[in-house]
Coordinates of C-alpha atoms and ligand atoms in Angstrom, one line a residue:
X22 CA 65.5 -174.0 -46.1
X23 CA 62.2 -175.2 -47.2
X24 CA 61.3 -173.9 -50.6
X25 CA 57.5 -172.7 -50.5
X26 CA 55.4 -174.9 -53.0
X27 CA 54.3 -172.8 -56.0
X28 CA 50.8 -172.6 -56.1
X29 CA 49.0 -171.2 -59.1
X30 CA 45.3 -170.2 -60.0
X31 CA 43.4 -169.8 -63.4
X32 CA 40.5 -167.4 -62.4
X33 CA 37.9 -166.9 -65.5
X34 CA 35.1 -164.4 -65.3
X35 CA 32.2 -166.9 -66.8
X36 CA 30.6 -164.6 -68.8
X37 CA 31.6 -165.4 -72.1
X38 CA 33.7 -168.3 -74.0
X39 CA 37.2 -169.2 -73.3
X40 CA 39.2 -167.1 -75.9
X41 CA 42.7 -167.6 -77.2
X42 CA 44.2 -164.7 -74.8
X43 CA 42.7 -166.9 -71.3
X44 CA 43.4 -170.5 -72.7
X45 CA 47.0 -169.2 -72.8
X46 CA 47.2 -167.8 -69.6
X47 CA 45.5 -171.2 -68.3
X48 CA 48.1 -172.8 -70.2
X49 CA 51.0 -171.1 -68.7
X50 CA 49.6 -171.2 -65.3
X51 CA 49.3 -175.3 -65.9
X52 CA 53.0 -175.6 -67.5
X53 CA 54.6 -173.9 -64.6
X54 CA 52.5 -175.8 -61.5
X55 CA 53.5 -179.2 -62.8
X56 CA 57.3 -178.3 -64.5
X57 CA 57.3 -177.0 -60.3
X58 CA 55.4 -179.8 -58.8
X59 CA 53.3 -177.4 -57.6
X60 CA 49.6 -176.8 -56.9
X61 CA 47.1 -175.7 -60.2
X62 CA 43.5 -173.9 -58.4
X63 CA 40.8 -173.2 -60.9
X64 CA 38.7 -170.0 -59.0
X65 CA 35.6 -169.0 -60.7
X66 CA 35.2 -165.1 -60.5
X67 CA 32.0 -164.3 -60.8
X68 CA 31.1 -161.3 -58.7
X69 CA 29.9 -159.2 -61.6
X70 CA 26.5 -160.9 -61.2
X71 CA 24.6 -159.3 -64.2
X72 CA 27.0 -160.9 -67.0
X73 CA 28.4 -164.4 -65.0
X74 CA 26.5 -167.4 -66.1
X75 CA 26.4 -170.6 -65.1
X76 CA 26.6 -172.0 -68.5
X77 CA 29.7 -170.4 -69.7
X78 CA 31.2 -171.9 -66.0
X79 CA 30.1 -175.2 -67.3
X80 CA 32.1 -174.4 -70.9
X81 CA 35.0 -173.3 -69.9
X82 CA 35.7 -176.0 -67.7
X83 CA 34.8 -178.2 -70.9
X84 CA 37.2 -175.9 -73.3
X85 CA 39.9 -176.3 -70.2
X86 CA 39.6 -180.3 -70.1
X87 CA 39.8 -180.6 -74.2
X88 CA 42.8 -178.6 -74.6
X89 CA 43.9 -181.6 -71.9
X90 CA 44.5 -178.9 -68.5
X91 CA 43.9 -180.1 -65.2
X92 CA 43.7 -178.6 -61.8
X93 CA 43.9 -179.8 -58.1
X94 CA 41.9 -177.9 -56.5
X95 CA 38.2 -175.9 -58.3
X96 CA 34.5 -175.4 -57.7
X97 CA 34.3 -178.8 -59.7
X98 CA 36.9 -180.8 -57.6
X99 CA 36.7 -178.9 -54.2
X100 CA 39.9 -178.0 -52.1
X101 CA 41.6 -177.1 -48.7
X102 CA 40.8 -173.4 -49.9
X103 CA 37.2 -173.1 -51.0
X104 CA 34.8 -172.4 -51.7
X105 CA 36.2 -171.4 -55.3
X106 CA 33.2 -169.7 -56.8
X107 CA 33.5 -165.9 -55.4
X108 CA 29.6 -165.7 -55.6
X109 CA 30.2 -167.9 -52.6
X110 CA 33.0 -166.6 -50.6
X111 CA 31.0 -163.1 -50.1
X112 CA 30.7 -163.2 -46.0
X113 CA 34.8 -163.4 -46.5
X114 CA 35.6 -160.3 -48.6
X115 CA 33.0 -158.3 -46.0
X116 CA 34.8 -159.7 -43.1
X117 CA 38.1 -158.2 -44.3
X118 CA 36.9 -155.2 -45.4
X119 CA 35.5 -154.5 -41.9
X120 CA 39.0 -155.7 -40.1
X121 CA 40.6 -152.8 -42.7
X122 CA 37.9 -150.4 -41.2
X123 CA 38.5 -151.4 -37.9
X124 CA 42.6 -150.4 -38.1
X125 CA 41.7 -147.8 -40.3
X126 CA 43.4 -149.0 -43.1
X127 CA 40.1 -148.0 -45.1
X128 CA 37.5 -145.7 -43.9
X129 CA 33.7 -145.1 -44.9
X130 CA 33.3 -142.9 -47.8
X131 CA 29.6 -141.3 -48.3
X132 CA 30.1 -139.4 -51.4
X133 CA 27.5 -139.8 -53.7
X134 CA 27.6 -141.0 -57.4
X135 CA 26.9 -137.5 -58.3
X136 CA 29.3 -136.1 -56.6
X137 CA 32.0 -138.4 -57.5
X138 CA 30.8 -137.8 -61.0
X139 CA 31.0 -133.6 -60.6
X140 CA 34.7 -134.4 -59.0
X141 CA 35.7 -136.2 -62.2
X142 CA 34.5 -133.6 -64.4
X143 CA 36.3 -131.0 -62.9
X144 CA 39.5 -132.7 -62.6
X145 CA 39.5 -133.6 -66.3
X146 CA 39.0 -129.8 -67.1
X147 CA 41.8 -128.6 -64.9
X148 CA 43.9 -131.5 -66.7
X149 CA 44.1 -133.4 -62.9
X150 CA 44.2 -137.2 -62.5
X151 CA 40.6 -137.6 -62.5
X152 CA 41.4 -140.2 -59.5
X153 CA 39.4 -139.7 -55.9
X154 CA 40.0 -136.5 -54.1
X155 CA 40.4 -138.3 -50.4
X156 CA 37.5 -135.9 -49.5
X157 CA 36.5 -138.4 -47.0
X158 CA 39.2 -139.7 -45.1
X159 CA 39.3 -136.6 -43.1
X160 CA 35.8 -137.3 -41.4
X161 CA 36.1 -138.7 -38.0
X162 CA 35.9 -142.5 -37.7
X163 CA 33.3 -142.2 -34.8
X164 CA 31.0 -139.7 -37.0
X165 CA 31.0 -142.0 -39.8
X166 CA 30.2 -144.9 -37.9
X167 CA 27.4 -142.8 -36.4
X168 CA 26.6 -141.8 -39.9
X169 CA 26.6 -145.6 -41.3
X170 CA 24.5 -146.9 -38.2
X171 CA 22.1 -144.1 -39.1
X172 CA 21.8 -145.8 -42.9
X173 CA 23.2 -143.5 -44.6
X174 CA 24.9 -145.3 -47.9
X175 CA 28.6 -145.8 -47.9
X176 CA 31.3 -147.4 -49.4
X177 CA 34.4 -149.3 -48.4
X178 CA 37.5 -147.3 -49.4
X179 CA 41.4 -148.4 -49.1
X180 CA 43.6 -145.9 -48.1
X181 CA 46.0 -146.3 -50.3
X182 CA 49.7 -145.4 -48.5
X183 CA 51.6 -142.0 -49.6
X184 CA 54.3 -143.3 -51.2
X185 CA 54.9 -145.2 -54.5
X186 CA 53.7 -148.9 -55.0
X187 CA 56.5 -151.4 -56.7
X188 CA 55.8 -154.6 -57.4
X189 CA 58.4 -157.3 -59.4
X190 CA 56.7 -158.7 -62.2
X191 CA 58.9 -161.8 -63.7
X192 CA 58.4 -160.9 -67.0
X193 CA 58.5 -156.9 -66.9
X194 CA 61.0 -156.9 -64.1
X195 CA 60.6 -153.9 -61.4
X196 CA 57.1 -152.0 -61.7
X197 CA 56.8 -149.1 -60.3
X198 CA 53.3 -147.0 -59.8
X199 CA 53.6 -143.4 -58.6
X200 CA 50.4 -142.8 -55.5
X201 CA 49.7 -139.7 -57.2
X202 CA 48.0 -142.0 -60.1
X203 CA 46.2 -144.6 -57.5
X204 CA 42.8 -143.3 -56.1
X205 CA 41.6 -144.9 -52.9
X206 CA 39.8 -147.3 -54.2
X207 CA 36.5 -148.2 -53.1
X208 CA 36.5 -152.2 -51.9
X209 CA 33.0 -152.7 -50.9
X210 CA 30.4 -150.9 -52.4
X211 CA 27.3 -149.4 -50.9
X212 CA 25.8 -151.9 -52.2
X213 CA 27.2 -154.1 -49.8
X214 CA 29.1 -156.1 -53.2
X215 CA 32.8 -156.2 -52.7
X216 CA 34.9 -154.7 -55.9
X217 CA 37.0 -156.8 -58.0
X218 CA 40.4 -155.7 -57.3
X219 CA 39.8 -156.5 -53.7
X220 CA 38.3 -159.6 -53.7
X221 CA 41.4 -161.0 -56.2
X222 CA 43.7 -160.2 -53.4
X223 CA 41.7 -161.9 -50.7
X224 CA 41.0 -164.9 -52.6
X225 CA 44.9 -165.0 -53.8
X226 CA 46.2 -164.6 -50.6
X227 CA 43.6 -167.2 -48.5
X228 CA 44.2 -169.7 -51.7
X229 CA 47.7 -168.8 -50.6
X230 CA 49.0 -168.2 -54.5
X231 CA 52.4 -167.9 -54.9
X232 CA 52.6 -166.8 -58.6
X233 CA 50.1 -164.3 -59.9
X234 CA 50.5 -165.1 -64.1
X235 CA 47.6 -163.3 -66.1
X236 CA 47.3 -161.2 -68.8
X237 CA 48.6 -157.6 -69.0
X238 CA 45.4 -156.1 -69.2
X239 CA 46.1 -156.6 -65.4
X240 CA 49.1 -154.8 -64.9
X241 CA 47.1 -151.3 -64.2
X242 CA 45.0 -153.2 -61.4
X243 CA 48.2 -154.6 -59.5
X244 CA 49.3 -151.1 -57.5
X245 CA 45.8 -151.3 -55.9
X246 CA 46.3 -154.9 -55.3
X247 CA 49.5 -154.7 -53.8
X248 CA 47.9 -151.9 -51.5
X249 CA 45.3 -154.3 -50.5
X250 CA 48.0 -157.0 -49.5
X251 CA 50.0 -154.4 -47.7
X252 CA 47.6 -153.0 -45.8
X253 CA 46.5 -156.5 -44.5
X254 CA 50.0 -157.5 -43.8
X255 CA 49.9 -160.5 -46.5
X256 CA 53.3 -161.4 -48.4
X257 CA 52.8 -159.9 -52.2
X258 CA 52.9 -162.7 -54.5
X259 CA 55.3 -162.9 -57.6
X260 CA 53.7 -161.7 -60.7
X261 CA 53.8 -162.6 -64.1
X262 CA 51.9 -160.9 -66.8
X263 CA 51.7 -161.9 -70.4
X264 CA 52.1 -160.0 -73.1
X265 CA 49.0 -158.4 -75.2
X266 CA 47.6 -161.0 -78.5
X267 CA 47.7 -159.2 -81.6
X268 CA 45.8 -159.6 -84.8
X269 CA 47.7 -159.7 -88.4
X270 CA 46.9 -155.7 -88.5
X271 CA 48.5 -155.8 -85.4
X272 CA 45.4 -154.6 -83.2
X273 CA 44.3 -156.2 -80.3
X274 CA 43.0 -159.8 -80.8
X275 CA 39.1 -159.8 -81.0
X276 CA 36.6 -161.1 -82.1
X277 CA 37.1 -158.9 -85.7
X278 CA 40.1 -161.3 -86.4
X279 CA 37.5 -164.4 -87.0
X280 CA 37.8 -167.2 -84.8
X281 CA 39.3 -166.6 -81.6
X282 CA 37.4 -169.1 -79.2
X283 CA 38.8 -172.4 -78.4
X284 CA 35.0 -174.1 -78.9
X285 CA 35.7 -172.1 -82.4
X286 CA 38.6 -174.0 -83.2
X287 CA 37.8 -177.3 -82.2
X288 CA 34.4 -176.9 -84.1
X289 CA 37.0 -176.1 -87.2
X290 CA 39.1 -179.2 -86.8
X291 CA 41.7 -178.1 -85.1
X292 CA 43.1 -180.3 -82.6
X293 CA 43.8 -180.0 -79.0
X294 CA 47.8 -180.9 -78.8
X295 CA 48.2 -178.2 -82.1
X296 CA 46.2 -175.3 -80.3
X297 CA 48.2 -176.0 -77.4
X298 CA 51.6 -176.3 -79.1
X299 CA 50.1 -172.8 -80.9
X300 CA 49.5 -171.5 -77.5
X301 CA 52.7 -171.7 -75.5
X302 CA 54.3 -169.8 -78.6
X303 CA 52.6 -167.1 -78.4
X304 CA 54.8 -164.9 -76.2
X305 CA 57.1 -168.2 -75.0
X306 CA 60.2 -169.4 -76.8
X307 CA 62.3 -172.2 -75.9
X308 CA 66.0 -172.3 -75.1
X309 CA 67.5 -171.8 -78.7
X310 CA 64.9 -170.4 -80.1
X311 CA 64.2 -172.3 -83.4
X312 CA 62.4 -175.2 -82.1
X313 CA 58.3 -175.3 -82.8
X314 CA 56.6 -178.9 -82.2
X315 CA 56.2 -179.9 -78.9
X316 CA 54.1 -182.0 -77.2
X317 CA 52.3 -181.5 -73.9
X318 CA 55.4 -183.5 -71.9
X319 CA 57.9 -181.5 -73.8
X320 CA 56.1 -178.6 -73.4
X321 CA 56.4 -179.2 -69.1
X322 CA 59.9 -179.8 -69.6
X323 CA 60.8 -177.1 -71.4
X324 CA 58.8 -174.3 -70.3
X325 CA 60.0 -171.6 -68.4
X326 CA 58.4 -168.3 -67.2
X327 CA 62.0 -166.3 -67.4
X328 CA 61.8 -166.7 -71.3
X329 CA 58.5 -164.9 -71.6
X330 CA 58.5 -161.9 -73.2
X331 CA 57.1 -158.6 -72.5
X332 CA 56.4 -157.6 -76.3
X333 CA 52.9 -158.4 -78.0
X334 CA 52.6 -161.7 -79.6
X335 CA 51.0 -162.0 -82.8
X336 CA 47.7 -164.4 -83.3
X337 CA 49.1 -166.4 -86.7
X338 CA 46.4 -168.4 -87.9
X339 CA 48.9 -169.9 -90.7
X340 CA 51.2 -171.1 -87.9
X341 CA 48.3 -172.5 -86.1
X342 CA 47.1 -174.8 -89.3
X343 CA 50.7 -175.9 -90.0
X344 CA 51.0 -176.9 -86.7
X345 CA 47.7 -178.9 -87.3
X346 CA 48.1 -180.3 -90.4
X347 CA 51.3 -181.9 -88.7
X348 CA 49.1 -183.1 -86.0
X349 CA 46.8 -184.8 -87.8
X350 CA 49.7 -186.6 -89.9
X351 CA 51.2 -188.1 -87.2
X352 CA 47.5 -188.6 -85.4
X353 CA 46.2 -192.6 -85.9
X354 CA 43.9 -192.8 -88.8
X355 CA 40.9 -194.2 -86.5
X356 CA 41.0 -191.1 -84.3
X357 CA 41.2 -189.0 -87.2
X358 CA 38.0 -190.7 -89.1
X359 CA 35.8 -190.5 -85.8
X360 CA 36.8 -186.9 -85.4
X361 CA 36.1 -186.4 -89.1
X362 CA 32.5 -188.5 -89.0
X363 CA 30.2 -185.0 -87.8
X364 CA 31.9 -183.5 -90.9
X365 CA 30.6 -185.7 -92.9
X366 CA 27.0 -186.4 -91.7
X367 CA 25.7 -183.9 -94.3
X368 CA 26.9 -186.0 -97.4
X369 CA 26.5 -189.6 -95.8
X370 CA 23.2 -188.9 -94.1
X371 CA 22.0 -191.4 -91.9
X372 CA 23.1 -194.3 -93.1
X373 CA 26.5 -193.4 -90.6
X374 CA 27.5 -194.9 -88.3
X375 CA 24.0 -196.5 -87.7
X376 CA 24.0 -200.0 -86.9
X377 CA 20.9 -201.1 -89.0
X378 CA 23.7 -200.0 -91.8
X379 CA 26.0 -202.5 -90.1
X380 CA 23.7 -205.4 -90.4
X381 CA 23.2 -204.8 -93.7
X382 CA 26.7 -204.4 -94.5
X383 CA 27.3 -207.8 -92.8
X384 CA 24.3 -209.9 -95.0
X385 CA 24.8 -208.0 -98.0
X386 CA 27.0 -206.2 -101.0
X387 CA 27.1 -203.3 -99.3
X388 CA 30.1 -202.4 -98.1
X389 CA 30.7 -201.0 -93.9
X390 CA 30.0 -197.6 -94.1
X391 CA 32.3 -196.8 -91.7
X392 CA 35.2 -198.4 -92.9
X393 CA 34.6 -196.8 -96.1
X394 CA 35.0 -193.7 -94.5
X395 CA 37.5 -194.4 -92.6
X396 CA 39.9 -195.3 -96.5
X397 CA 38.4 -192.0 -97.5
X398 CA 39.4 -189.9 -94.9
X399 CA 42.9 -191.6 -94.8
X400 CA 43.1 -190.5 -98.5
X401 CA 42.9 -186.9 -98.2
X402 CA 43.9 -186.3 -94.2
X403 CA 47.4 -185.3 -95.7
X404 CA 46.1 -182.3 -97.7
X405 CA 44.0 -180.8 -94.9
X406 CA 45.0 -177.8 -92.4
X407 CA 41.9 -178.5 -90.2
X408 CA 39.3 -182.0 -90.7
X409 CA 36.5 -179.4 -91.6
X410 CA 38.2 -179.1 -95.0
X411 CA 37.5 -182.9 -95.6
X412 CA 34.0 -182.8 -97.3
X413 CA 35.2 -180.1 -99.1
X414 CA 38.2 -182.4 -100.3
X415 CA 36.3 -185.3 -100.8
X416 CA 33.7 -183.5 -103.5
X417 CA 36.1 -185.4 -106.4
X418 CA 34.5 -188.6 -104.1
X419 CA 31.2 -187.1 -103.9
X420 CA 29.9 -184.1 -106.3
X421 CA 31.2 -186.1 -109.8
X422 CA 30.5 -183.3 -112.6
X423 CA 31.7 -183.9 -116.2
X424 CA 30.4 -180.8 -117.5
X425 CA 32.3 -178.8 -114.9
X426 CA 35.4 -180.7 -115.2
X427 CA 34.9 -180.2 -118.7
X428 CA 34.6 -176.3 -118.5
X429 CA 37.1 -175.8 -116.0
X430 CA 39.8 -173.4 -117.4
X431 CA 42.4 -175.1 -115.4
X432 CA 41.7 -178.5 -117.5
X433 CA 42.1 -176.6 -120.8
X434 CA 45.6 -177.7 -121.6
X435 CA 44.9 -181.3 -120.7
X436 CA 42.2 -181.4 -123.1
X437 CA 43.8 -179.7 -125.9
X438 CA 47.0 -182.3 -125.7
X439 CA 47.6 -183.6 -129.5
X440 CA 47.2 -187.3 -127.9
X441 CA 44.2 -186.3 -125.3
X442 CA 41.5 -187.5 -128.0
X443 CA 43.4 -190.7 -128.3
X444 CA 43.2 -191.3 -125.0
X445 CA 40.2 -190.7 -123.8
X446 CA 38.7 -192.5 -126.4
X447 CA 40.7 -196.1 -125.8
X448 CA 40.4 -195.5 -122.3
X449 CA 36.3 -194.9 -122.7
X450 CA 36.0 -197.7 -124.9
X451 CA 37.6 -200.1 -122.1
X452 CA 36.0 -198.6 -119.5
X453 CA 32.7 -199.0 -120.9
X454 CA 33.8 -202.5 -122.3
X455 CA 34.8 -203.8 -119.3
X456 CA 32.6 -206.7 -117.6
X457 CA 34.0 -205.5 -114.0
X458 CA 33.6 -201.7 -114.2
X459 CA 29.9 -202.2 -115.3
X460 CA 29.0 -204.1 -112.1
X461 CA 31.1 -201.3 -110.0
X462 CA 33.6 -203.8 -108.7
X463 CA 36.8 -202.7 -111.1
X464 CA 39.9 -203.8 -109.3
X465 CA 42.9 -201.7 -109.0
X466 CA 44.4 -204.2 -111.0
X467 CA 42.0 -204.5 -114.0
X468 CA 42.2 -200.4 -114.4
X469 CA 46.2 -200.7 -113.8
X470 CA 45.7 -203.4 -116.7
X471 CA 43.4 -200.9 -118.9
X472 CA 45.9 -198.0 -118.6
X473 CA 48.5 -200.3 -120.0
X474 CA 46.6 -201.2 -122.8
X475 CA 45.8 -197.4 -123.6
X476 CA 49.5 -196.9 -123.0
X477 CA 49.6 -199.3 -125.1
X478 CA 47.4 -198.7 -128.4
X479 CA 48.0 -194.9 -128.5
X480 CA 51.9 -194.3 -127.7
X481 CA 50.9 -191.7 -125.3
X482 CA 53.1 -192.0 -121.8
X483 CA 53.7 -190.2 -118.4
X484 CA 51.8 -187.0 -118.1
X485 CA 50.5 -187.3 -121.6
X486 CA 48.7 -190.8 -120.4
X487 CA 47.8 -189.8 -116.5
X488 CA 46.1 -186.5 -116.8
X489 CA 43.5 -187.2 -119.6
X490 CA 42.5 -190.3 -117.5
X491 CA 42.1 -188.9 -114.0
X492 CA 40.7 -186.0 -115.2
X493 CA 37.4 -188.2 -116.6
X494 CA 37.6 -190.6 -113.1
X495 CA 37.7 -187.7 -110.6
X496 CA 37.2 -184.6 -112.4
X497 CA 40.8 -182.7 -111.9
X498 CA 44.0 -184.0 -113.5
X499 CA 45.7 -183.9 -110.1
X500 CA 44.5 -185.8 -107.2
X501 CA 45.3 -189.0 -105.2
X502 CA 46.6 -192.2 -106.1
X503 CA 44.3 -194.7 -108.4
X504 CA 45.3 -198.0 -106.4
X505 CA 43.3 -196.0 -102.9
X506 CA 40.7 -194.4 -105.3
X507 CA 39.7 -196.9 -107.5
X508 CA 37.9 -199.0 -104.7
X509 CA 36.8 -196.2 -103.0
X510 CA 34.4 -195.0 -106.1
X511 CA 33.6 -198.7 -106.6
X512 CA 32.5 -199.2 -103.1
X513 CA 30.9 -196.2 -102.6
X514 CA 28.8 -196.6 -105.3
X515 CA 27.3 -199.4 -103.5
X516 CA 26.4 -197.5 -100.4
X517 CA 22.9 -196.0 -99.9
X518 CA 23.7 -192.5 -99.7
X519 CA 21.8 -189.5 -99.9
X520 CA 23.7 -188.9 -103.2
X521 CA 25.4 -191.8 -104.8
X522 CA 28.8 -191.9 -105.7
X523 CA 29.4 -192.6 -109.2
X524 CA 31.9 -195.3 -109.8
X525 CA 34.3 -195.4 -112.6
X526 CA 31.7 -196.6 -115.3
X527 CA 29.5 -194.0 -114.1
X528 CA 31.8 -191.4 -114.7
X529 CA 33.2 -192.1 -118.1
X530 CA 30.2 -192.7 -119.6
X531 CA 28.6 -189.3 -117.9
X532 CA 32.3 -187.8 -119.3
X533 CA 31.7 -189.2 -122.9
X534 CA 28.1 -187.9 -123.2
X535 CA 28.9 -184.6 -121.8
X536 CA 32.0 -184.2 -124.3
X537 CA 29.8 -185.6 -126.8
X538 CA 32.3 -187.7 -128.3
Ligands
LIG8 N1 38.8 -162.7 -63.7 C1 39.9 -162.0 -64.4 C2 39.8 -162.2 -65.9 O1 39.1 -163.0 -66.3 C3 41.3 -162.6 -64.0 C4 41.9 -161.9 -62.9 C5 43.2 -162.3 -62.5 O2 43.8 -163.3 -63.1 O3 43.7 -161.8 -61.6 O4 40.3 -161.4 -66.6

């Protein structure tokens, strides 16, 4: 027998950004339609007319491509099932609606707002259900079409059936929902607008969807849904529906918790295959359990929709930057510098990456801006979660301060080493000395060759020798290696930036006058 393809859907509302909850569920919709060969649809559901915008259609189909997700069929792409857009598919969901009225599976319903209202308030206060009393499914279908013909409003209501709905959700197993707590829901509103829960059911079972995975802030809506496809005679669909996202305080994920859109994250630095390796965790674990990297491919391979689980996951930002700071190690160092170049505008200004700074570069001194940045960036990419951090990293590049270094408390204990004087003022002396450093071209060789001779002249070694001298060259007596540094300052200082870069005579001579030694 013919297996039925799996066909899947991803159906945003576009009336705000994609969040981390949806760009899983897009996710998981996308890892089980290609581990299955099957088909991906990307429906836009935008029937609630007042908060759907265009724009946020247009960005979540950008968020959707970044975090690298595809579909076969969309609004964007077209399909054999369109339109994909519900604004567009309207004439459809009133069709149905009127075949249900036709074999009284629904029937008109002219209560009014108030009434419905008055109904609710009572039932609450006698501890009922406040669900729809059925008041009019007892009027005549002839009167009520004589009624509707005469204009008077009316809604569209489902009549949902008198015994209890089960569904089988794959990761919840059998649902069951007693009638008693399902009201006939309206469909199509006197307003001649079609309600939500209806119109998922058409469009799912016209797209003919196999799989139904969303989030389980859906599960309540599926025994009216499951009425809708029963009362039309359609198959039910499998369902799948993912657990709730938690914050660290273990309340729903929201916008409290800080970031929590994926146009967030990217702006942060995080990149695409990390978010999406953070994604499928959340609520997915692989075969075995212990297993955390994997990439996109992997990630197809390995995912399965029988090893999600029903309990809440929790949002770990933590995770999520371990995950990135791996992903930018083993990222190549020319993807990494153009995704860090926007970062860095602020302290480079214009002169990157214009090409009139190119030219330059090429007849002069001055060094290529870009490549500069390109070393820099490669220098302190290990030590970042995200590549926002980087200008913060590079400040011992940038934001040279002797005074501060010198007040810091955390550079006390350097500065009070018995042989810290002695070394700072051979290494000074040298420095300032030095033919090389006064032009700003020391090489790594000539400082390696001036550390010796400090080494040298004061006995001091290891520790003892290292700190004192990278805390006057950068500021902090930890930091990156002097052979990548060294140039760095020196060539930096040559660039025309909005703020120079000291090089290594700058700074020890700013260093001496501000210890006034
Ligand atoms: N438009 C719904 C939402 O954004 C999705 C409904 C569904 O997947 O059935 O929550």
């Amino acid at each position: 027998v013919a297996q039925t393809p799996v066909r899947v859907r991803f159906a945003p509302s576009p009336t705000g950004h994609l969040h981390v909850g949806n760009a899983r569920t897009a996710l998981f919709n996308w890892l089980f339609a290609r581990q299955q060969g099957g088909v991906m649809a990307l429906r836009i559901e935008d029937t609630d007319v007042d908060r759907s915008e265009a724009r946020f259609e247009d960005q979540l189909i950008a968020d959707l491509k970044w975090l690298g997700l595809d579909w076969d069929e969309g609004p964007d792409v077209g399909g054999p099932y369109g339109p994909y857009r519900q604004s567009d598919r309207l004439d459809i969901y009133r069709e149905h609606a009127e075949k249900l009225l036709s074999e009284r599976k629904a029937y008109l319903c002219f209560c009014t707002e108030e009434e419905l209202q008055k109904d609710r308030e009572r039932a609450t206060a006698e501890h009922r259900q406040p669900i729809y009393s059925g008041k009019c499914r007892a009027i005549d279908p002839a009167e009520a079409q004589r009624r509707r013909a005469a204009d008077e409003p009316c809604a569209i209501r489902l009549r949902i059936p008198e015994h209890p709905i089960r569904f089988h959700d794959i990761v919840r197993g059998n649902v069951e929902f007693s009638n008693e707590v399902v009201s006939d829901p309206i469909i199509l509103r006197s307003s001649g607008m079609p309600v939500y829960n209806y119109v998922v059911v058409i469009d799912d079972a016209l797209m003919k969807i196999t799989h139904v995975i969303r989030g389980d802030d859906h599960l309540s809506n599926t025994p009216k849904q499951v009425a809708v496809y029963e009362a039309l005679g359609w198959p039910v669909p499998e369902f799948a529906h993912l657990s709730t996202i938690l914050g660290a305080d273990r309340e729903r994920l929201s916008k409290r918790h800080g970031a929590t859109s994926i146009a967030n994250f990217r702006d942060m630095g995080v990149l695409p295959e990390a978010l999406v390796n953070y994604l499928a965790l959340l609520g997915w674990a692989p075969t075995g359990g212990t297993r955390e990297i994997f990439s996109m491919p992997e990630l197809v391979k390995e995912f399965s929709l029988q090893r999600v689980t029903p309990s809440p996951a929790v949002f770990d930002i933590e995770k999520l930057y371990w995950l990135n700071r791996h992903y930018i190690k083993v990222s190549s160092p020319e993807r990494i510098e153009k995704l860090a170049q926007p970062y860095f505008l602020q302290l480079l200004g214009e002169i990157f990456p214009s090409d009139e700074n190119k030219k330059t570069a090429a007849s002069s001194d001055v060094p290529d801006s870009g490549k500069w940045l390109a070393r820099v960036v490669q220098l302190l990419a290990p030590s970042v979660d995200r590549i926002d951090q980087l200008p913060a990293k590079a400040s011992l590049i940038f934001n040279y301060d002797a005074q501060g270094a010198l007040a810091a408390s955390d550079n006390a204990e350097v500065l009070a080493w018995p042989n810290t004087d002695a070394v700072l003022a051979r290494f000074t002396y040298k420095i300032l000395e030095d033919e090389s450093a006064r032009e700003g071209k020391l090489t790594p060789e000539q400082f390696k060759k001036i550390v010796n001779e400090v080494k040298a002249e004061t006995g001091a070694k290891g520790k003892e020798l290292f700190h004192p001298i990278r805390l006057v060259v950068t500021g902090s007596h930890s930091g990156p290696e002097f052979d990548k540094l060294i140039p760095i300052l020196e060539e930096g200082s040559r660039l025309p930036l909005p703020k120079p870069v000291l090089n290594v005579h700058q700074r020890v001579s700013q260093f001496a006058k501000a210890r006034g030694k």
